[in-house]
Amino acid sequence: MTAFWAEPDFDAHECVQLVHDRASGLTAIIAIHSTHCGPAAGGTRFWHYADPAGAMRDALRLSRGMSYKNAMAGLPMGGGKAVILADPAGTKTPAMLAAFGDAVEALGGRYVTAEDVGITEADMVAVSQRTAHVSGLPVAGEGSAGGDPGPFTAMGIFLGIKAAVRHKLGKDSVAGVHVALQGTGSVGGGVARLLAQDGAKLTLADINAARAAELARELGASVAASDAIMSTACDVFSPNALGAILDDEGIARLDCAIVAGGANNQLAKAGHGAQLSARGILYAPDYVINAGGIISVALEYLARRAGAPADINEVRKRLAQIPGRLESIWQDSDATGTSPDVVADRMAQALIGRG
Ligand code: NAD
């Protein structure tokens, strides 16, 4: 046990709940990193892990990331995350989601859940039958706040990429800027559409090659093989798939001026941010640029608790603050020679009382 608490990824989590429901077969981890700023908010990931240690590592790293993300977005929420350990076939049943809802409810509001990779809006509706501490539920009408966080995340990333292009390349528009985009799912697909509308040149890749090809056809973009996208010569590499891609080998392969995308935990280890800086690559800290979804999810949750609809204008106002937050991190980084990830971590740690 001592060894577990000494693990770097544990990072003084307030609570780590191991969940097993024999009847449904649900196995899950709910990690609550910090409730300093409010109830711990963060989505649920449904994923098949090669081993349970990998699931624990993911839960802990994602949960800490949520503490930092929510604090930096100025939300009155702490940070937490859940992972449901899927079998190799990805079996997901109503009974499992019900048992997961019961586990969230048992935490009495200390943890608020929503969608993440592998979890749909319909799954969250199922979870909401068993707990009130859930968000990302369907909302009425186009342009309403709340619901699937993907489009809000994508909008924040789009604004963040424009800020990075301004800071690094001195351009006020992404027209003609070449973006190589990894992952064309909910977030990556949304980012690609917004960039295409503004005239960016796009190269897309996904391990689901048909998905990337279909989007490329829609947007008039090029496609690259998923193992070639990181070495594509471009202005911006935008990771929107899974984390830990920026390791020694990944960073050495990059041929870009900027890394800015929505995937959580892009840096494999502390120190990889400094490697990007040493290569002259501007990095947009992941939990700052991808906060759009949690902004919507948190405001939806808080509004529902208050018995009112979430205010779309408030969501938009907070999304519009993402570029300024990134710019202040980059300015601090430029002035101090400290890499942007470390600057952001220090700001976030101060906000959650762990400076
Ligand atoms: P998604 O499941 O809709 O899409 C992910 C896509 O990435 C899929 O199309 C998948 O085939 C592809 N992919 C997986 N591994 C790949 C690889 N090695 N190379 C290329 N493509 C690969 O998930 P999403 O909701 O779009 O989330 C994407 C990332 O953004 C995740 O890291 C997630 O944690 C993060 N994120 C999502 C949100 C949100 O609102 N959905 C918010 C913040 C962060």
Short mmCIF file of C-alpha atoms and ligand atoms in Angstrom, two decimals:
data_model
loop_
_atom_site.label_atom_id
_atom_site.label_comp_id
_atom_site.label_asym_id
_atom_site.label_seq_id
_atom_site.Cartn_x
_atom_site.Cartn_y
_atom_site.Cartn_z
CA MET A 1 0.00 0.00 0.00
CA THR A 2 2.80 2.39 0.84
CA ALA A 3 4.20 1.75 -2.61
CA PHE A 4 0.89 2.75 -4.21
CA TRP A 5 0.74 6.04 -2.33
CA ALA A 6 4.36 6.72 -3.29
CA GLU A 7 3.59 6.30 -7.02
CA PRO A 8 4.15 9.64 -8.82
CA ASP A 9 0.79 9.32 -10.57
CA PHE A 10 -1.01 9.01 -7.22
CA ASP A 11 -0.14 12.65 -6.50
CA ALA A 12 -2.09 12.87 -3.22
CA HIS A 13 -5.48 11.91 -4.64
CA GLU A 14 -8.19 12.56 -2.07
CA CYS A 15 -9.94 9.28 -2.89
CA VAL A 16 -9.58 6.37 -5.29
CA GLN A 17 -12.62 4.11 -5.42
CA LEU A 18 -12.36 0.62 -6.88
CA VAL A 19 -15.76 -0.56 -8.06
CA HIS A 20 -16.80 -4.11 -8.82
CA ASP A 21 -20.37 -5.25 -9.35
CA ARG A 22 -20.59 -8.99 -9.61
CA ALA A 23 -24.10 -9.13 -11.04
CA SER A 24 -23.41 -6.88 -14.05
CA GLY A 25 -19.67 -7.56 -14.40
CA LEU A 26 -18.83 -3.86 -14.01
CA THR A 27 -15.24 -3.12 -13.02
CA ALA A 28 -14.38 0.56 -12.68
CA ILE A 29 -12.11 3.05 -10.98
CA ILE A 30 -13.33 6.44 -9.78
CA ALA A 31 -10.43 8.76 -8.96
CA ILE A 32 -10.99 12.03 -7.10
CA HIS A 33 -7.84 14.13 -7.22
CA SER A 34 -9.01 17.36 -5.59
CA THR A 35 -12.24 18.92 -4.36
CA HIS A 36 -10.46 22.14 -3.37
CA CYS A 37 -12.40 24.23 -5.91
CA GLY A 38 -15.67 22.22 -5.73
CA PRO A 39 -17.10 18.77 -6.54
CA ALA A 40 -14.66 16.69 -8.62
CA ALA A 41 -15.85 16.81 -12.24
CA GLY A 42 -14.52 14.69 -15.09
CA GLY A 43 -15.81 12.22 -17.63
CA THR A 44 -15.95 8.46 -17.69
CA ARG A 45 -13.71 6.55 -20.09
CA PHE A 46 -14.80 3.13 -21.35
CA TRP A 47 -11.74 1.32 -22.62
CA HIS A 48 -10.12 -2.11 -22.84
CA TYR A 49 -6.77 -1.94 -21.01
CA ALA A 50 -4.04 -4.52 -21.47
CA ASP A 51 -3.69 -4.71 -17.68
CA PRO A 52 -5.41 -3.16 -14.64
CA ALA A 53 -2.29 -1.14 -13.77
CA GLY A 54 -2.70 0.71 -17.07
CA ALA A 55 -6.31 1.52 -16.18
CA MET A 56 -5.23 2.85 -12.77
CA ARG A 57 -2.48 4.96 -14.32
CA ASP A 58 -4.96 6.39 -16.82
CA ALA A 59 -7.56 7.16 -14.11
CA LEU A 60 -5.00 8.91 -11.88
CA ARG A 61 -3.36 10.95 -14.63
CA LEU A 62 -6.69 11.95 -16.17
CA SER A 63 -8.12 12.85 -12.77
CA ARG A 64 -5.20 15.13 -11.88
CA GLY A 65 -5.53 16.67 -15.34
CA MET A 66 -9.17 17.47 -14.56
CA SER A 67 -8.19 19.27 -11.34
CA TYR A 68 -5.80 21.42 -13.34
CA LYS A 69 -8.24 21.88 -16.24
CA ASN A 70 -11.20 22.93 -14.11
CA ALA A 71 -9.11 25.29 -11.98
CA MET A 72 -7.49 26.92 -15.02
CA ALA A 73 -10.92 27.34 -16.66
CA GLY A 74 -12.07 29.22 -13.56
CA LEU A 75 -14.80 26.66 -12.81
CA PRO A 76 -16.05 26.04 -9.26
CA MET A 77 -15.25 22.35 -9.70
CA GLY A 78 -12.51 20.03 -8.52
CA GLY A 79 -10.99 17.23 -10.58
CA GLY A 80 -11.86 13.56 -10.93
CA LYS A 81 -12.23 10.90 -13.58
CA ALA A 82 -13.69 7.43 -13.92
CA VAL A 83 -12.60 4.54 -16.09
CA ILE A 84 -14.69 1.49 -16.81
CA LEU A 85 -12.50 -1.49 -17.67
CA ALA A 86 -14.02 -2.99 -20.81
CA ASP A 87 -13.50 -6.58 -21.93
CA PRO A 88 -11.69 -7.10 -25.28
CA ALA A 89 -15.05 -7.12 -27.10
CA GLY A 90 -16.09 -3.82 -25.47
CA THR A 91 -19.24 -5.31 -23.93
CA LYS A 92 -21.33 -2.52 -22.41
CA THR A 93 -24.71 -3.42 -20.91
CA PRO A 94 -27.54 -1.39 -19.30
CA ALA A 95 -26.88 -3.28 -16.04
CA MET A 96 -23.24 -2.14 -16.05
CA LEU A 97 -24.22 1.48 -16.61
CA ALA A 98 -26.84 1.22 -13.83
CA ALA A 99 -24.22 -0.20 -11.44
CA PHE A 100 -21.83 2.57 -12.44
CA GLY A 101 -24.56 5.15 -11.71
CA ASP A 102 -25.05 3.60 -8.27
CA ALA A 103 -21.30 3.90 -7.59
CA VAL A 104 -21.32 7.59 -8.56
CA GLU A 105 -24.42 8.20 -6.42
CA ALA A 106 -22.75 6.50 -3.43
CA LEU A 107 -20.12 9.25 -3.49
CA GLY A 108 -22.88 11.73 -2.62
CA GLY A 109 -21.93 14.42 -5.15
CA ARG A 110 -18.19 14.46 -4.48
CA TYR A 111 -17.74 13.24 -8.05
CA VAL A 112 -19.74 14.42 -11.11
CA THR A 113 -19.47 12.34 -14.26
CA ALA A 114 -19.97 12.94 -18.01
CA GLU A 115 -18.86 11.49 -21.37
CA ASP A 116 -15.29 10.62 -22.34
CA VAL A 117 -13.81 8.23 -24.90
CA GLY A 118 -16.12 5.23 -25.43
CA ILE A 119 -19.10 6.78 -23.62
CA THR A 120 -22.05 8.31 -25.46
CA GLU A 121 -24.77 10.77 -24.53
CA ALA A 122 -27.19 7.82 -24.41
CA ASP A 123 -24.89 6.08 -21.90
CA MET A 124 -25.02 9.19 -19.69
CA VAL A 125 -28.82 9.17 -19.90
CA ALA A 126 -28.72 5.58 -18.62
CA VAL A 127 -26.36 6.59 -15.79
CA SER A 128 -28.68 9.51 -14.91
CA GLN A 129 -31.44 7.03 -14.06
CA ARG A 130 -29.37 6.14 -10.97
CA THR A 131 -27.61 9.35 -9.99
CA ALA A 132 -28.15 13.11 -10.16
CA HIS A 133 -24.39 13.70 -10.28
CA VAL A 134 -24.10 13.46 -14.03
CA SER A 135 -23.90 15.95 -16.85
CA GLY A 136 -23.54 15.99 -20.64
CA LEU A 137 -27.22 15.00 -20.94
CA PRO A 138 -29.22 15.80 -24.08
CA VAL A 139 -30.50 19.35 -24.28
CA ALA A 140 -33.36 20.78 -26.31
CA GLY A 141 -32.64 22.75 -29.45
CA GLU A 142 -29.62 23.70 -31.51
CA GLY A 143 -27.37 26.21 -29.82
CA SER A 144 -28.36 25.20 -26.28
CA ALA A 145 -25.67 24.86 -23.65
CA GLY A 146 -24.92 21.39 -22.34
CA GLY A 147 -25.26 17.97 -23.96
CA ASP A 148 -22.41 16.27 -25.83
CA PRO A 149 -19.27 18.20 -24.80
CA GLY A 150 -17.40 17.32 -28.02
CA PRO A 151 -18.47 20.38 -30.08
CA PHE A 152 -17.57 22.77 -27.23
CA THR A 153 -14.20 21.09 -26.81
CA ALA A 154 -13.62 21.41 -30.55
CA MET A 155 -14.50 25.12 -30.53
CA GLY A 156 -12.06 25.81 -27.69
CA ILE A 157 -9.28 23.95 -29.52
CA PHE A 158 -10.01 25.84 -32.73
CA LEU A 159 -9.71 29.16 -30.86
CA GLY A 160 -6.53 27.89 -29.20
CA ILE A 161 -4.95 26.87 -32.52
CA LYS A 162 -5.70 30.35 -33.90
CA ALA A 163 -4.00 31.87 -30.82
CA ALA A 164 -0.96 29.62 -31.31
CA VAL A 165 -0.74 30.53 -35.00
CA ARG A 166 -0.85 34.21 -34.02
CA HIS A 167 1.80 33.79 -31.30
CA LYS A 168 4.23 31.57 -33.19
CA LEU A 169 3.67 32.40 -36.86
CA GLY A 170 2.42 36.00 -36.51
CA LYS A 171 -0.68 35.26 -38.61
CA ASP A 172 -4.18 36.49 -37.73
CA SER A 173 -5.88 33.76 -39.74
CA VAL A 174 -5.45 30.02 -40.27
CA ALA A 175 -6.14 30.42 -44.00
CA GLY A 176 -3.44 28.43 -45.78
CA VAL A 177 -1.95 27.16 -42.50
CA HIS A 178 -1.24 23.43 -42.76
CA VAL A 179 -2.66 21.41 -39.85
CA ALA A 180 -1.92 17.67 -39.50
CA LEU A 181 -4.69 16.25 -37.36
CA GLN A 182 -4.51 12.93 -35.53
CA GLY A 183 -7.91 11.45 -34.62
CA THR A 184 -11.09 12.42 -36.46
CA GLY A 185 -13.68 11.47 -33.83
CA SER A 186 -15.99 13.77 -31.91
CA VAL A 187 -13.30 16.34 -31.06
CA GLY A 188 -10.88 15.97 -33.99
CA GLY A 189 -13.73 15.94 -36.52
CA GLY A 190 -15.15 19.14 -35.04
CA VAL A 191 -11.76 20.87 -35.04
CA ALA A 192 -11.18 19.83 -38.67
CA ARG A 193 -14.54 21.26 -39.79
CA LEU A 194 -13.91 24.60 -38.05
CA LEU A 195 -10.40 24.85 -39.50
CA ALA A 196 -11.65 23.97 -42.98
CA GLN A 197 -14.28 26.73 -42.79
CA ASP A 198 -11.44 29.21 -42.18
CA GLY A 199 -9.39 27.94 -45.10
CA ALA A 200 -6.74 25.86 -43.32
CA LYS A 201 -4.96 23.16 -45.32
CA LEU A 202 -5.68 19.82 -43.62
CA THR A 203 -4.06 16.40 -43.48
CA LEU A 204 -6.14 13.90 -41.49
CA ALA A 205 -5.35 10.51 -39.96
CA ASP A 206 -7.28 8.00 -37.88
CA ILE A 207 -6.74 4.35 -37.03
CA ASN A 208 -10.28 4.09 -38.38
CA ALA A 209 -9.04 4.86 -41.90
CA ALA A 210 -12.56 4.95 -43.38
CA ARG A 211 -13.58 7.67 -40.90
CA ALA A 212 -10.60 9.85 -41.83
CA ALA A 213 -11.18 9.25 -45.55
CA GLU A 214 -14.86 10.21 -45.33
CA LEU A 215 -14.11 13.45 -43.47
CA ALA A 216 -11.29 14.23 -45.91
CA ARG A 217 -13.73 13.86 -48.80
CA GLU A 218 -16.23 16.17 -47.08
CA LEU A 219 -13.61 18.85 -46.38
CA GLY A 220 -11.37 18.47 -49.42
CA ALA A 221 -8.49 17.44 -47.13
CA SER A 222 -5.60 15.00 -47.60
CA VAL A 223 -5.21 11.80 -45.59
CA ALA A 224 -2.10 10.25 -44.07
CA ALA A 225 -1.58 6.81 -42.60
CA SER A 226 -2.09 6.89 -38.83
CA ASP A 227 1.58 5.94 -38.25
CA ALA A 228 2.77 8.75 -40.54
CA ILE A 229 0.75 11.72 -39.30
CA MET A 230 3.22 12.73 -36.58
CA SER A 231 6.04 13.10 -39.07
CA THR A 232 3.96 15.02 -41.63
CA ALA A 233 5.64 18.35 -42.48
CA CYS A 234 3.11 20.97 -41.36
CA ASP A 235 2.64 24.18 -39.38
CA VAL A 236 0.48 22.66 -36.63
CA PHE A 237 0.31 19.09 -35.39
CA SER A 238 -3.06 18.62 -33.64
CA PRO A 239 -3.36 15.45 -31.52
CA ASN A 240 -7.00 14.52 -30.95
CA ALA A 241 -6.82 10.80 -30.27
CA LEU A 242 -5.27 9.26 -27.16
CA GLY A 243 -2.58 10.50 -24.77
CA ALA A 244 1.15 9.96 -24.17
CA ILE A 245 2.04 10.40 -27.85
CA LEU A 246 4.67 13.05 -27.11
CA ASP A 247 7.47 10.77 -25.94
CA ASP A 248 11.16 10.80 -26.96
CA GLU A 249 10.45 9.08 -30.25
CA GLY A 250 7.25 11.02 -31.03
CA ILE A 251 8.87 14.40 -30.41
CA ALA A 252 11.86 13.49 -32.57
CA ARG A 253 9.49 12.69 -35.45
CA LEU A 254 7.57 15.98 -35.36
CA ASP A 255 8.04 18.34 -38.31
CA CYS A 256 5.90 21.28 -37.16
CA ALA A 257 6.07 24.68 -35.44
CA ILE A 258 3.13 24.13 -33.07
CA VAL A 259 1.51 21.25 -31.16
CA ALA A 260 -2.07 22.13 -30.25
CA GLY A 261 -4.85 19.60 -29.89
CA GLY A 262 -7.47 18.13 -27.64
CA ALA A 263 -6.12 14.75 -26.50
CA ASN A 264 -5.66 14.52 -22.74
CA ASN A 265 -2.19 13.87 -21.27
CA GLN A 266 -0.27 14.34 -24.51
CA LEU A 267 3.14 14.50 -22.81
CA ALA A 268 4.32 11.00 -21.92
CA LYS A 269 6.44 12.28 -19.01
CA ALA A 270 7.45 15.48 -17.27
CA GLY A 271 10.39 16.77 -19.28
CA HIS A 272 8.79 16.16 -22.67
CA GLY A 273 7.41 19.72 -22.63
CA ALA A 274 10.98 21.00 -22.31
CA GLN A 275 12.02 18.77 -25.22
CA LEU A 276 9.37 20.41 -27.40
CA SER A 277 10.62 23.87 -26.38
CA ALA A 278 14.21 22.81 -27.09
CA ARG A 279 13.11 21.91 -30.62
CA GLY A 280 11.50 25.35 -30.98
CA ILE A 281 7.98 23.90 -31.04
CA LEU A 282 5.23 25.91 -29.33
CA TYR A 283 3.09 23.66 -27.13
CA ALA A 284 -0.49 24.46 -26.06
CA PRO A 285 -0.94 22.71 -22.69
CA ASP A 286 -3.64 20.10 -23.30
CA TYR A 287 -5.81 20.78 -20.29
CA VAL A 288 -5.93 24.49 -21.07
CA ILE A 289 -6.81 24.22 -24.77
CA ASN A 290 -9.30 21.34 -24.38
CA ALA A 291 -11.38 22.83 -21.53
CA GLY A 292 -14.38 23.74 -23.74
CA GLY A 293 -16.25 20.52 -23.05
CA ILE A 294 -15.92 20.66 -19.28
CA ILE A 295 -16.95 24.32 -19.33
CA SER A 296 -20.23 23.27 -20.93
CA VAL A 297 -20.61 20.16 -18.76
CA ALA A 298 -19.95 22.05 -15.51
CA LEU A 299 -22.27 24.94 -16.34
CA GLU A 300 -24.96 22.45 -17.39
CA TYR A 301 -24.59 20.57 -14.08
CA LEU A 302 -24.60 23.70 -11.93
CA ALA A 303 -27.63 25.10 -13.79
CA ARG A 304 -29.57 21.84 -13.42
CA ARG A 305 -28.84 21.80 -9.68
CA ALA A 306 -30.21 25.35 -9.53
CA GLY A 307 -33.30 24.34 -11.56
CA ALA A 308 -32.45 26.54 -14.56
CA PRO A 309 -31.25 25.91 -18.14
CA ALA A 310 -27.53 26.45 -18.76
CA ASP A 311 -26.75 29.81 -20.35
CA ILE A 312 -25.15 29.38 -23.79
CA ASN A 313 -23.79 32.93 -23.67
CA GLU A 314 -21.91 32.16 -20.46
CA VAL A 315 -20.42 29.03 -22.11
CA ARG A 316 -19.39 31.10 -25.15
CA LYS A 317 -17.89 33.80 -22.93
CA ARG A 318 -15.77 31.26 -21.08
CA LEU A 319 -14.71 29.51 -24.33
CA ALA A 320 -13.52 32.88 -25.62
CA GLN A 321 -11.17 33.15 -22.63
CA ILE A 322 -9.12 30.09 -23.69
CA PRO A 323 -6.88 31.99 -26.19
CA GLY A 324 -6.02 34.67 -23.61
CA ARG A 325 -5.18 32.04 -21.01
CA LEU A 326 -2.85 30.30 -23.48
CA GLU A 327 -1.25 33.61 -24.48
CA SER A 328 -0.44 34.46 -20.84
CA ILE A 329 1.17 31.02 -20.40
CA TRP A 330 3.28 31.47 -23.56
CA GLN A 331 4.32 34.97 -22.52
CA ASP A 332 5.42 33.70 -19.12
CA SER A 333 7.23 30.83 -20.86
CA ASP A 334 8.98 33.20 -23.29
CA ALA A 335 10.00 35.50 -20.43
CA THR A 336 11.28 32.80 -18.06
CA GLY A 337 12.52 30.09 -20.42
CA THR A 338 10.27 27.61 -18.60
CA SER A 339 8.30 25.32 -20.91
CA PRO A 340 4.56 26.11 -21.25
CA ASP A 341 3.46 22.84 -19.61
CA VAL A 342 5.45 23.65 -16.47
CA VAL A 343 4.17 27.25 -16.42
CA ALA A 344 0.58 25.94 -16.68
CA ASP A 345 1.13 23.25 -14.00
CA ARG A 346 2.45 25.84 -11.56
CA MET A 347 -0.52 28.14 -12.19
CA ALA A 348 -2.97 25.25 -11.74
CA GLN A 349 -1.26 23.91 -8.61
CA ALA A 350 -1.50 27.35 -7.00
CA LEU A 351 -5.22 27.51 -7.84
CA ILE A 352 -5.95 24.14 -6.18
CA GLY A 353 -3.99 25.01 -3.07
CA ARG A 354 -0.97 22.83 -3.90
CA GLY A 355 1.42 25.52 -5.09
P1 NAD B 1 -13.58 9.74 -30.02
O1 NAD B 1 -13.60 8.34 -29.55
O2 NAD B 1 -14.84 10.34 -30.58
O3 NAD B 1 -12.47 9.93 -31.16
C1 NAD B 1 -11.18 9.46 -31.03
C2 NAD B 1 -10.70 9.11 -32.43
O4 NAD B 1 -9.28 8.84 -32.37
C3 NAD B 1 -11.36 7.88 -33.02
O5 NAD B 1 -11.82 8.16 -34.32
C4 NAD B 1 -10.22 6.83 -33.01
O6 NAD B 1 -10.36 5.89 -34.06
C5 NAD B 1 -9.02 7.71 -33.19
N1 NAD B 1 -7.74 7.13 -32.75
C6 NAD B 1 -7.46 6.38 -31.66
N2 NAD B 1 -6.14 6.07 -31.61
C7 NAD B 1 -5.58 6.65 -32.71
C8 NAD B 1 -4.26 6.71 -33.23
N3 NAD B 1 -3.25 6.10 -32.62
N4 NAD B 1 -4.04 7.38 -34.38
C9 NAD B 1 -5.05 8.01 -35.03
N5 NAD B 1 -6.34 7.99 -34.56
C10 NAD B 1 -6.60 7.32 -33.44
O7 NAD B 1 -13.00 10.60 -28.79
P2 NAD B 1 -13.08 12.17 -28.60
O8 NAD B 1 -14.22 12.49 -27.70
O9 NAD B 1 -12.96 12.83 -29.92
O10 NAD B 1 -11.75 12.43 -27.73
C11 NAD B 1 -10.47 12.52 -28.35
C12 NAD B 1 -9.45 12.96 -27.32
O11 NAD B 1 -9.84 14.23 -26.76
C13 NAD B 1 -9.30 12.03 -26.10
O12 NAD B 1 -7.96 12.06 -25.66
C14 NAD B 1 -10.19 12.67 -25.05
O13 NAD B 1 -9.79 12.32 -23.73
C15 NAD B 1 -9.92 14.12 -25.34
N6 NAD B 1 -10.96 15.02 -24.87
C16 NAD B 1 -12.24 14.87 -25.28
C17 NAD B 1 -13.20 15.77 -24.84
C18 NAD B 1 -14.62 15.70 -25.31
O14 NAD B 1 -15.36 16.66 -25.07
N7 NAD B 1 -15.03 14.64 -26.00
C19 NAD B 1 -12.85 16.79 -23.95
C20 NAD B 1 -11.51 16.93 -23.56
C21 NAD B 1 -10.56 16.04 -24.03
#
